[in-house]
GROMACS .gro file of C-alpha atoms in nm:
model
  336
    1MET     CA    1  -3.149  -0.707   4.285
    2GLY     CA    2  -3.488  -0.629   4.130
    3ARG     CA    3  -3.333  -0.489   3.837
    4LEU     CA    4  -3.068  -0.769   3.791
    5GLN     CA    5  -3.313  -1.055   3.768
    6PRO     CA    6  -3.494  -0.896   3.419
    7THR     CA    7  -3.151  -0.870   3.309
    8LEU     CA    8  -3.055  -1.240   3.376
    9ALA     CA    9  -3.390  -1.347   3.231
   10LEU     CA   10  -3.333  -1.156   2.918
   11LEU     CA   11  -2.995  -1.310   2.875
   12ARG     CA   12  -3.119  -1.658   2.929
   13TYR     CA   13  -3.370  -1.591   2.666
   14CYS     CA   14  -3.119  -1.470   2.409
   15ARG     CA   15  -2.895  -1.773   2.478
   16THR     CA   16  -3.191  -2.000   2.436
   17TRP     CA   17  -3.301  -1.839   2.119
   18ALA     CA   18  -2.960  -1.832   1.974
   19LEU     CA   19  -2.941  -2.232   2.043
   20HIS     CA   20  -3.292  -2.261   1.923
   21SER     CA   21  -3.206  -2.082   1.594
   22ARG     CA   22  -2.879  -2.308   1.539
   23SER     CA   23  -3.075  -2.612   1.590
   24MET     CA   24  -3.346  -2.490   1.339
   25ALA     CA   25  -3.068  -2.441   1.084
   26THR     CA   26  -2.930  -2.760   1.140
   27SER     CA   27  -3.272  -2.940   1.121
   28ALA     CA   28  -3.362  -2.760   0.818
   29THR     CA   29  -3.064  -2.848   0.627
   30ALA     CA   30  -3.064  -3.224   0.762
   31SER     CA   31  -3.461  -3.271   0.717
   32GLN     CA   32  -3.427  -3.402   0.386
   33PRO     CA   33  -3.191  -3.679   0.297
   34ILE     CA   34  -2.906  -3.602   0.042
   35SER     CA   35  -2.982  -3.758  -0.305
   36PRO     CA   36  -2.946  -3.656  -0.668
   37ALA     CA   37  -3.301  -3.588  -0.724
   38THR     CA   38  -3.331  -3.330  -0.417
   39THR     CA   39  -2.990  -3.192  -0.361
   40ARG     CA   40  -2.789  -2.922  -0.598
   41ILE     CA   41  -2.414  -2.935  -0.533
   42GLY     CA   42  -2.199  -2.616  -0.622
   43TRP     CA   43  -1.807  -2.678  -0.634
   44ILE     CA   44  -1.550  -2.396  -0.633
   45GLY     CA   45  -1.189  -2.498  -0.756
   46THR     CA   46  -1.179  -2.763  -1.050
   47GLY     CA   47  -0.785  -2.799  -1.029
   48VAL     CA   48  -0.577  -3.128  -0.995
   49MET     CA   49  -0.791  -3.268  -0.718
   50GLY     CA   50  -1.134  -3.088  -0.757
   51ARG     CA   51  -1.184  -3.198  -1.117
   52SER     CA   52  -1.159  -3.567  -1.035
   53MET     CA   53  -1.377  -3.536  -0.727
   54CYS     CA   54  -1.639  -3.326  -0.895
   55ALA     CA   55  -1.646  -3.608  -1.163
   56HIS     CA   56  -1.753  -3.857  -0.900
   57LEU     CA   57  -2.036  -3.648  -0.806
   58ILE     CA   58  -2.166  -3.598  -1.164
   59ARG     CA   59  -2.146  -3.975  -1.274
   60ALA     CA   60  -2.352  -4.057  -0.919
   61GLY     CA   61  -2.639  -3.833  -1.100
   62PHE     CA   62  -2.590  -3.512  -0.892
   63SER     CA   63  -2.660  -3.165  -1.065
   64LEU     CA   64  -2.327  -2.981  -1.033
   65THR     CA   65  -2.259  -2.585  -1.092
   66VAL     CA   66  -1.892  -2.510  -1.086
   67PHE     CA   67  -1.673  -2.212  -1.067
   68ASN     CA   68  -1.313  -2.178  -1.161
   69ARG     CA   69  -1.089  -1.855  -1.235
   70THR     CA   70  -0.909  -2.064  -1.509
   71LEU     CA   71  -1.225  -2.179  -1.729
   72SER     CA   72  -0.994  -2.430  -1.903
   73LYS     CA   73  -0.960  -2.614  -1.587
   74ALA     CA   74  -1.336  -2.665  -1.595
   75GLN     CA   75  -1.375  -2.756  -1.933
   76LEU     CA   76  -1.388  -3.163  -1.863
   77LEU     CA   77  -1.653  -3.105  -1.619
   78LEU     CA   78  -1.877  -2.865  -1.847
   79ASP     CA   79  -1.827  -3.170  -2.109
   80LEU     CA   80  -1.962  -3.420  -1.862
   81GLY     CA   81  -2.261  -3.193  -1.804
   82ALA     CA   82  -2.165  -2.938  -1.527
   83HIS     CA   83  -2.315  -2.594  -1.523
   84LEU     CA   84  -2.085  -2.283  -1.506
   85ALA     CA   85  -2.123  -2.019  -1.249
   86SER     CA   86  -1.996  -1.648  -1.299
   87SER     CA   87  -1.894  -1.603  -0.913
   88PRO     CA   88  -1.888  -1.804  -0.606
   89SER     CA   89  -2.205  -1.608  -0.477
   90SER     CA   90  -2.368  -1.704  -0.808
   91LEU     CA   91  -2.297  -2.063  -0.789
   92ALA     CA   92  -2.411  -2.067  -0.408
   93SER     CA   93  -2.740  -1.935  -0.501
   94GLN     CA   94  -2.801  -2.218  -0.685
   95SER     CA   95  -2.687  -2.488  -0.467
   96ASP     CA   96  -2.782  -2.660  -0.131
   97VAL     CA   97  -2.422  -2.767  -0.050
   98VAL     CA   98  -2.121  -2.572  -0.174
   99PHE     CA   99  -1.747  -2.745  -0.164
  100SER     CA  100  -1.445  -2.537  -0.231
  101ILE     CA  101  -1.086  -2.684  -0.276
  102VAL     CA  102  -0.844  -2.396  -0.385
  103GLY     CA  103  -0.503  -2.294  -0.324
  104PHE     CA  104  -0.435  -2.075  -0.008
  105PRO     CA  105  -0.614  -1.949   0.281
  106SER     CA  106  -0.644  -1.623   0.137
  107ASP     CA  107  -0.823  -1.772  -0.151
  108VAL     CA  108  -1.055  -1.957   0.064
  109ARG     CA  109  -1.152  -1.620   0.229
  110SER     CA  110  -1.205  -1.474  -0.110
  111VAL     CA  111  -1.441  -1.741  -0.241
  112LEU     CA  112  -1.632  -1.798   0.080
  113LEU     CA  113  -1.654  -1.457   0.280
  114ASP     CA  114  -1.601  -1.178   0.038
  115PRO     CA  115  -1.925  -0.961   0.115
  116SER     CA  116  -2.011  -0.918  -0.234
  117SER     CA  117  -1.889  -1.206  -0.434
  118GLY     CA  118  -1.821  -1.487  -0.184
  119ALA     CA  119  -2.013  -1.812  -0.143
  120LEU     CA  120  -2.166  -1.735   0.186
  121SER     CA  121  -2.322  -1.403   0.030
  122GLY     CA  122  -2.532  -1.650  -0.212
  123LEU     CA  123  -2.623  -1.914   0.020
  124LYS     CA  124  -2.969  -1.964   0.131
  125PRO     CA  125  -3.049  -2.048   0.490
  126GLY     CA  126  -2.992  -2.394   0.567
  127GLY     CA  127  -2.737  -2.420   0.318
  128ILE     CA  128  -2.383  -2.585   0.376
  129LEU     CA  129  -2.027  -2.483   0.305
  130VAL     CA  130  -1.770  -2.760   0.283
  131ASP     CA  131  -1.401  -2.648   0.262
  132MET     CA  132  -1.188  -2.910   0.170
  133THR     CA  133  -0.875  -2.679   0.102
  134THR     CA  134  -0.563  -2.743   0.349
  135SER     CA  135  -0.605  -2.420   0.525
  136LYS     CA  136  -0.568  -2.237   0.874
  137PRO     CA  137  -0.778  -2.384   1.174
  138SER     CA  138  -0.878  -2.028   1.289
  139LEU     CA  139  -0.991  -1.948   0.927
  140ALA     CA  140  -1.237  -2.268   0.973
  141VAL     CA  141  -1.343  -2.131   1.290
  142GLU     CA  142  -1.423  -1.813   1.141
  143ILE     CA  143  -1.610  -1.961   0.850
  144SER     CA  144  -1.824  -2.167   1.073
  145ALA     CA  145  -1.923  -1.885   1.302
  146ALA     CA  146  -2.010  -1.677   0.980
  147ALA     CA  147  -2.217  -1.943   0.822
  148THR     CA  148  -2.409  -2.006   1.156
  149SER     CA  149  -2.502  -1.623   1.194
  150LYS     CA  150  -2.655  -1.669   0.853
  151GLY     CA  151  -2.861  -1.969   0.951
  152CYS     CA  152  -2.639  -2.183   0.736
  153SER     CA  153  -2.355  -2.442   0.835
  154SER     CA  154  -1.999  -2.522   0.753
  155VAL     CA  155  -1.756  -2.811   0.782
  156ASP     CA  156  -1.363  -2.804   0.714
  157ALA     CA  157  -1.279  -3.117   0.528
  158PRO     CA  158  -0.948  -3.128   0.398
  159VAL     CA  159  -0.837  -3.437   0.248
  160SER     CA  160  -0.515  -3.659   0.187
  161GLY     CA  161  -0.449  -3.911  -0.088
  162GLY     CA  162  -0.312  -3.699  -0.371
  163ASP     CA  163  -0.453  -3.706  -0.742
  164LYS     CA  164  -0.476  -4.066  -0.732
  165GLY     CA  165  -0.695  -4.080  -0.440
  166ALA     CA  166  -0.896  -3.804  -0.587
  167ARG     CA  167  -0.930  -4.018  -0.928
  168GLU     CA  168  -0.994  -4.331  -0.718
  169GLY     CA  169  -1.243  -4.187  -0.494
  170THR     CA  170  -1.025  -4.325  -0.178
  171LEU     CA  171  -0.927  -4.004  -0.020
  172ALA     CA  172  -0.907  -3.967   0.368
  173ILE     CA  173  -1.145  -3.676   0.457
  174PHE     CA  174  -1.070  -3.506   0.772
  175ALA     CA  175  -1.394  -3.344   0.900
  176GLY     CA  176  -1.436  -3.068   1.144
  177GLY     CA  177  -1.802  -2.934   1.257
  178ASP     CA  178  -2.138  -3.064   1.378
  179PRO     CA  179  -2.173  -3.422   1.386
  180ALA     CA  180  -2.507  -3.417   1.241
  181ILE     CA  181  -2.401  -3.197   0.942
  182ILE     CA  182  -2.139  -3.460   0.871
  183ARG     CA  183  -2.361  -3.751   0.897
  184HIS     CA  184  -2.610  -3.567   0.657
  185LEU     CA  185  -2.313  -3.510   0.405
  186GLU     CA  186  -2.202  -3.888   0.420
  187PRO     CA  187  -2.376  -3.979   0.074
  188LEU     CA  188  -2.150  -3.718  -0.066
  189PHE     CA  189  -1.822  -3.780   0.131
  190SER     CA  190  -1.863  -4.160   0.064
  191LEU     CA  191  -1.841  -4.085  -0.343
  192LEU     CA  192  -1.500  -3.923  -0.260
  193GLY     CA  193  -1.340  -4.133   0.017
  194LYS     CA  194  -1.359  -4.212   0.386
  195VAL     CA  195  -1.470  -3.933   0.613
  196ASN     CA  196  -1.317  -3.910   0.967
  197HIS     CA  197  -1.510  -3.660   1.234
  198MET     CA  198  -1.204  -3.506   1.402
  199GLY     CA  199  -1.430  -3.254   1.621
  200GLY     CA  200  -1.561  -2.943   1.612
  201PRO     CA  201  -1.471  -2.635   1.360
  202GLY     CA  202  -1.112  -2.628   1.277
  203LYS     CA  203  -1.019  -2.983   1.387
  204GLY     CA  204  -1.028  -3.112   1.063
  205GLN     CA  205  -0.776  -2.856   0.980
  206TYR     CA  206  -0.581  -2.939   1.272
  207ALA     CA  207  -0.580  -3.334   1.165
  208LYS     CA  208  -0.478  -3.237   0.809
  209MET     CA  209  -0.194  -3.048   0.949
  210ALA     CA  210  -0.055  -3.328   1.153
  211ASN     CA  211  -0.123  -3.547   0.854
  212GLN     CA  212   0.117  -3.320   0.642
  213ILE     CA  213   0.362  -3.310   0.937
  214ALA     CA  214   0.392  -3.710   0.908
  215ILE     CA  215   0.398  -3.675   0.534
  216ALA     CA  216   0.706  -3.448   0.507
  217SER     CA  217   0.932  -3.624   0.718
  218THR     CA  218   0.848  -3.952   0.544
  219MET     CA  219   0.911  -3.797   0.198
  220VAL     CA  220   1.245  -3.659   0.330
  221GLY     CA  221   1.331  -4.042   0.474
  222LEU     CA  222   1.196  -4.195   0.136
  223VAL     CA  223   1.430  -3.970  -0.096
  224GLU     CA  224   1.736  -4.009   0.136
  225GLY     CA  225   1.698  -4.381   0.115
  226MET     CA  226   1.710  -4.369  -0.250
  227ILE     CA  227   1.995  -4.132  -0.273
  228CYS     CA  228   2.188  -4.393  -0.014
  229THR     CA  229   2.082  -4.671  -0.227
  230HIS     CA  230   2.197  -4.538  -0.558
  231LYS     CA  231   2.520  -4.417  -0.409
  232ALA     CA  232   2.589  -4.766  -0.301
  233GLY     CA  233   2.552  -4.924  -0.625
  234LEU     CA  234   2.222  -5.106  -0.556
  235ASP     CA  235   1.933  -5.133  -0.776
  236VAL     CA  236   1.688  -4.845  -0.664
  237GLY     CA  237   1.383  -4.989  -0.813
  238MET     CA  238   1.464  -5.358  -0.635
  239TRP     CA  239   1.531  -5.182  -0.314
  240LEU     CA  240   1.192  -4.991  -0.308
  241SER     CA  241   1.019  -5.312  -0.377
  242ALA     CA  242   1.217  -5.499  -0.096
  243ILE     CA  243   1.120  -5.234   0.152
  244SER     CA  244   0.759  -5.209   0.066
  245THR     CA  245   0.627  -5.493   0.237
  246GLY     CA  246   0.844  -5.423   0.542
  247SER     CA  247   0.834  -5.164   0.841
  248ALA     CA  248   0.964  -4.887   0.571
  249GLY     CA  249   0.690  -4.935   0.363
  250SER     CA  250   0.445  -4.623   0.334
  251LYS     CA  251   0.155  -4.495   0.136
  252SER     CA  252   0.429  -4.244   0.030
  253LEU     CA  253   0.632  -4.499  -0.111
  254ASP     CA  254   0.352  -4.663  -0.307
  255LEU     CA  255   0.240  -4.343  -0.439
  256TYR     CA  256   0.557  -4.145  -0.515
  257GLY     CA  257   0.874  -4.411  -0.517
  258LEU     CA  258   0.803  -4.505  -0.901
  259ARG     CA  259   0.699  -4.138  -1.006
  260ILE     CA  260   1.051  -4.011  -0.852
  261MET     CA  261   1.251  -4.285  -1.027
  262LYS     CA  262   1.052  -4.191  -1.359
  263ARG     CA  263   1.120  -3.847  -1.316
  264ASP     CA  264   0.759  -3.797  -1.313
  265PHE     CA  265   0.731  -3.457  -1.124
  266ASN     CA  266   0.358  -3.394  -1.245
  267PRO     CA  267   0.167  -3.244  -0.936
  268GLY     CA  268  -0.057  -3.437  -0.735
  269ILE     CA  269   0.043  -3.181  -0.449
  270TYR     CA  270   0.226  -2.870  -0.573
  271VAL     CA  271   0.558  -2.776  -0.404
  272ASN     CA  272   0.411  -2.416  -0.361
  273HIS     CA  273   0.094  -2.556  -0.181
  274PHE     CA  274   0.331  -2.785   0.041
  275VAL     CA  275   0.534  -2.477   0.145
  276LYS     CA  276   0.199  -2.323   0.238
  277ASP     CA  277   0.083  -2.621   0.439
  278LEU     CA  278   0.426  -2.659   0.623
  279GLY     CA  279   0.423  -2.292   0.714
  280ILE     CA  280   0.069  -2.345   0.849
  281CYS     CA  281   0.217  -2.619   1.067
  282LEU     CA  282   0.523  -2.418   1.188
  283GLU     CA  283   0.277  -2.130   1.283
  284GLU     CA  284   0.023  -2.335   1.476
  285CYS     CA  285   0.296  -2.529   1.653
  286GLU     CA  286   0.465  -2.208   1.758
  287LYS     CA  287   0.121  -2.106   1.906
  288MET     CA  288   0.095  -2.444   2.083
  289GLY     CA  289   0.463  -2.402   2.207
  290ILE     CA  290   0.570  -2.734   2.062
  291SER     CA  291   0.917  -2.810   1.862
  292LEU     CA  292   0.920  -3.029   1.581
  293PRO     CA  293   1.255  -3.021   1.416
  294GLY     CA  294   1.170  -3.276   1.162
  295LEU     CA  295   0.894  -3.056   1.019
  296ALA     CA  296   1.112  -2.741   1.027
  297LEU     CA  297   1.388  -2.943   0.836
  298ALA     CA  298   1.149  -3.049   0.568
  299GLN     CA  299   1.010  -2.701   0.525
  300GLN     CA  300   1.381  -2.562   0.457
  301LEU     CA  301   1.411  -2.836   0.202
  302TYR     CA  302   1.108  -2.779   0.026
  303LEU     CA  303   1.162  -2.392   0.043
  304SER     CA  304   1.488  -2.468  -0.146
  305LEU     CA  305   1.260  -2.607  -0.441
  306LYS     CA  306   1.064  -2.284  -0.429
  307ALA     CA  307   1.407  -2.086  -0.435
  308HIS     CA  308   1.504  -2.282  -0.751
  309GLY     CA  309   1.190  -2.198  -0.952
  310GLU     CA  310   1.037  -2.552  -0.896
  311GLY     CA  311   0.719  -2.437  -0.704
  312ASN     CA  312   0.492  -2.582  -0.959
  313LEU     CA  313   0.626  -2.936  -0.974
  314GLY     CA  314   0.460  -3.207  -0.787
  315PHE     CA  315   0.615  -3.248  -0.402
  316GLN     CA  316   0.799  -3.571  -0.510
  317ALA     CA  317   1.047  -3.310  -0.661
  318LEU     CA  318   1.215  -3.331  -0.321
  319VAL     CA  319   1.455  -3.568  -0.478
  320LEU     CA  320   1.600  -3.251  -0.676
  321VAL     CA  321   1.711  -3.104  -0.347
  322LEU     CA  322   1.873  -3.427  -0.216
  323GLU     CA  323   2.046  -3.484  -0.565
  324ARG     CA  324   2.185  -3.133  -0.533
  325LEU     CA  325   2.323  -3.168  -0.171
  326ASN     CA  326   2.515  -3.479  -0.283
  327ASN     CA  327   2.622  -3.399  -0.636
  328VAL     CA  328   2.436  -3.723  -0.754
  329SER     CA  329   2.150  -3.790  -0.997
  330LEU     CA  330   1.891  -4.054  -1.033
  331GLU     CA  331   1.773  -3.950  -1.344
  332ASN     CA  332   1.853  -4.279  -1.543
  333VAL     CA  333   1.785  -4.544  -1.266
  334PHE     CA  334   1.472  -4.636  -1.417
  335LYS     CA  335   1.449  -4.967  -1.592
  336ALA     CA  336   1.132  -5.013  -1.778
   0.00000   0.00000   0.00000
């Protein structure tokens, strides 16, 4: 018993020190309010979504350093005054807050956690990682633990609202992590949309996962309704307008109904990325022991697009699958 007491005392000391260190990292980061004069921003991933989001930060006066594997996708931001980094690590060494929005979980792991070139390897203690990619909840938890071990913080903050929401600064942001850090980041989040704190690390990704499940079934219903309307000989545009103010109205209808009619399949969300999202959803649902047949059907329909070589179209191209199934086409239904 005499030996056990020092051991217990040591464990208590270690636990207290760990909590203290974590608290110190949080307070060091949040001690100075975020402002263009004091906060340097890094951004990894300047594609369809990231490019517009970065532009909001630059126009608000923030100093921004960007990294993107395809240089041409960053050119607009460089023209607006952003600086270019040669690697995520180099970017992070020049930043207080590092955002990332890339394609797949493997990309997230590479740009944030790679021991030699990842952002965390260059981030100074007190720095913050904010991953806005739709990714795996387990990876968000892993990133949080890795950041904490270095005296930094991380937030998983995937978004919904598509390219239109990114352009207009009206995205829904699902944030998982320390509530104090999320409050600290509010001046940045407010430039991009509305932040919703969903819980601890990984909970932002779970919220986005459920968001994608809801969108998937909504899109299937929207496209099936359009096919049915067309086959019945109705004016599809008039029908969309008629249902938009009723119970069948939705954000998906507002964002994608007209695009579908105009055959505008430019990506706000790539089919390839949406297939990835739905795959993550199915994997996590299996772990939770829940059956979501609507999700499974939607994933199969989107996989059909990918199989036809249409993975780089926007996810509203779902109409192509239903057209093939029913041997009809909405190609000429749009009336300017």
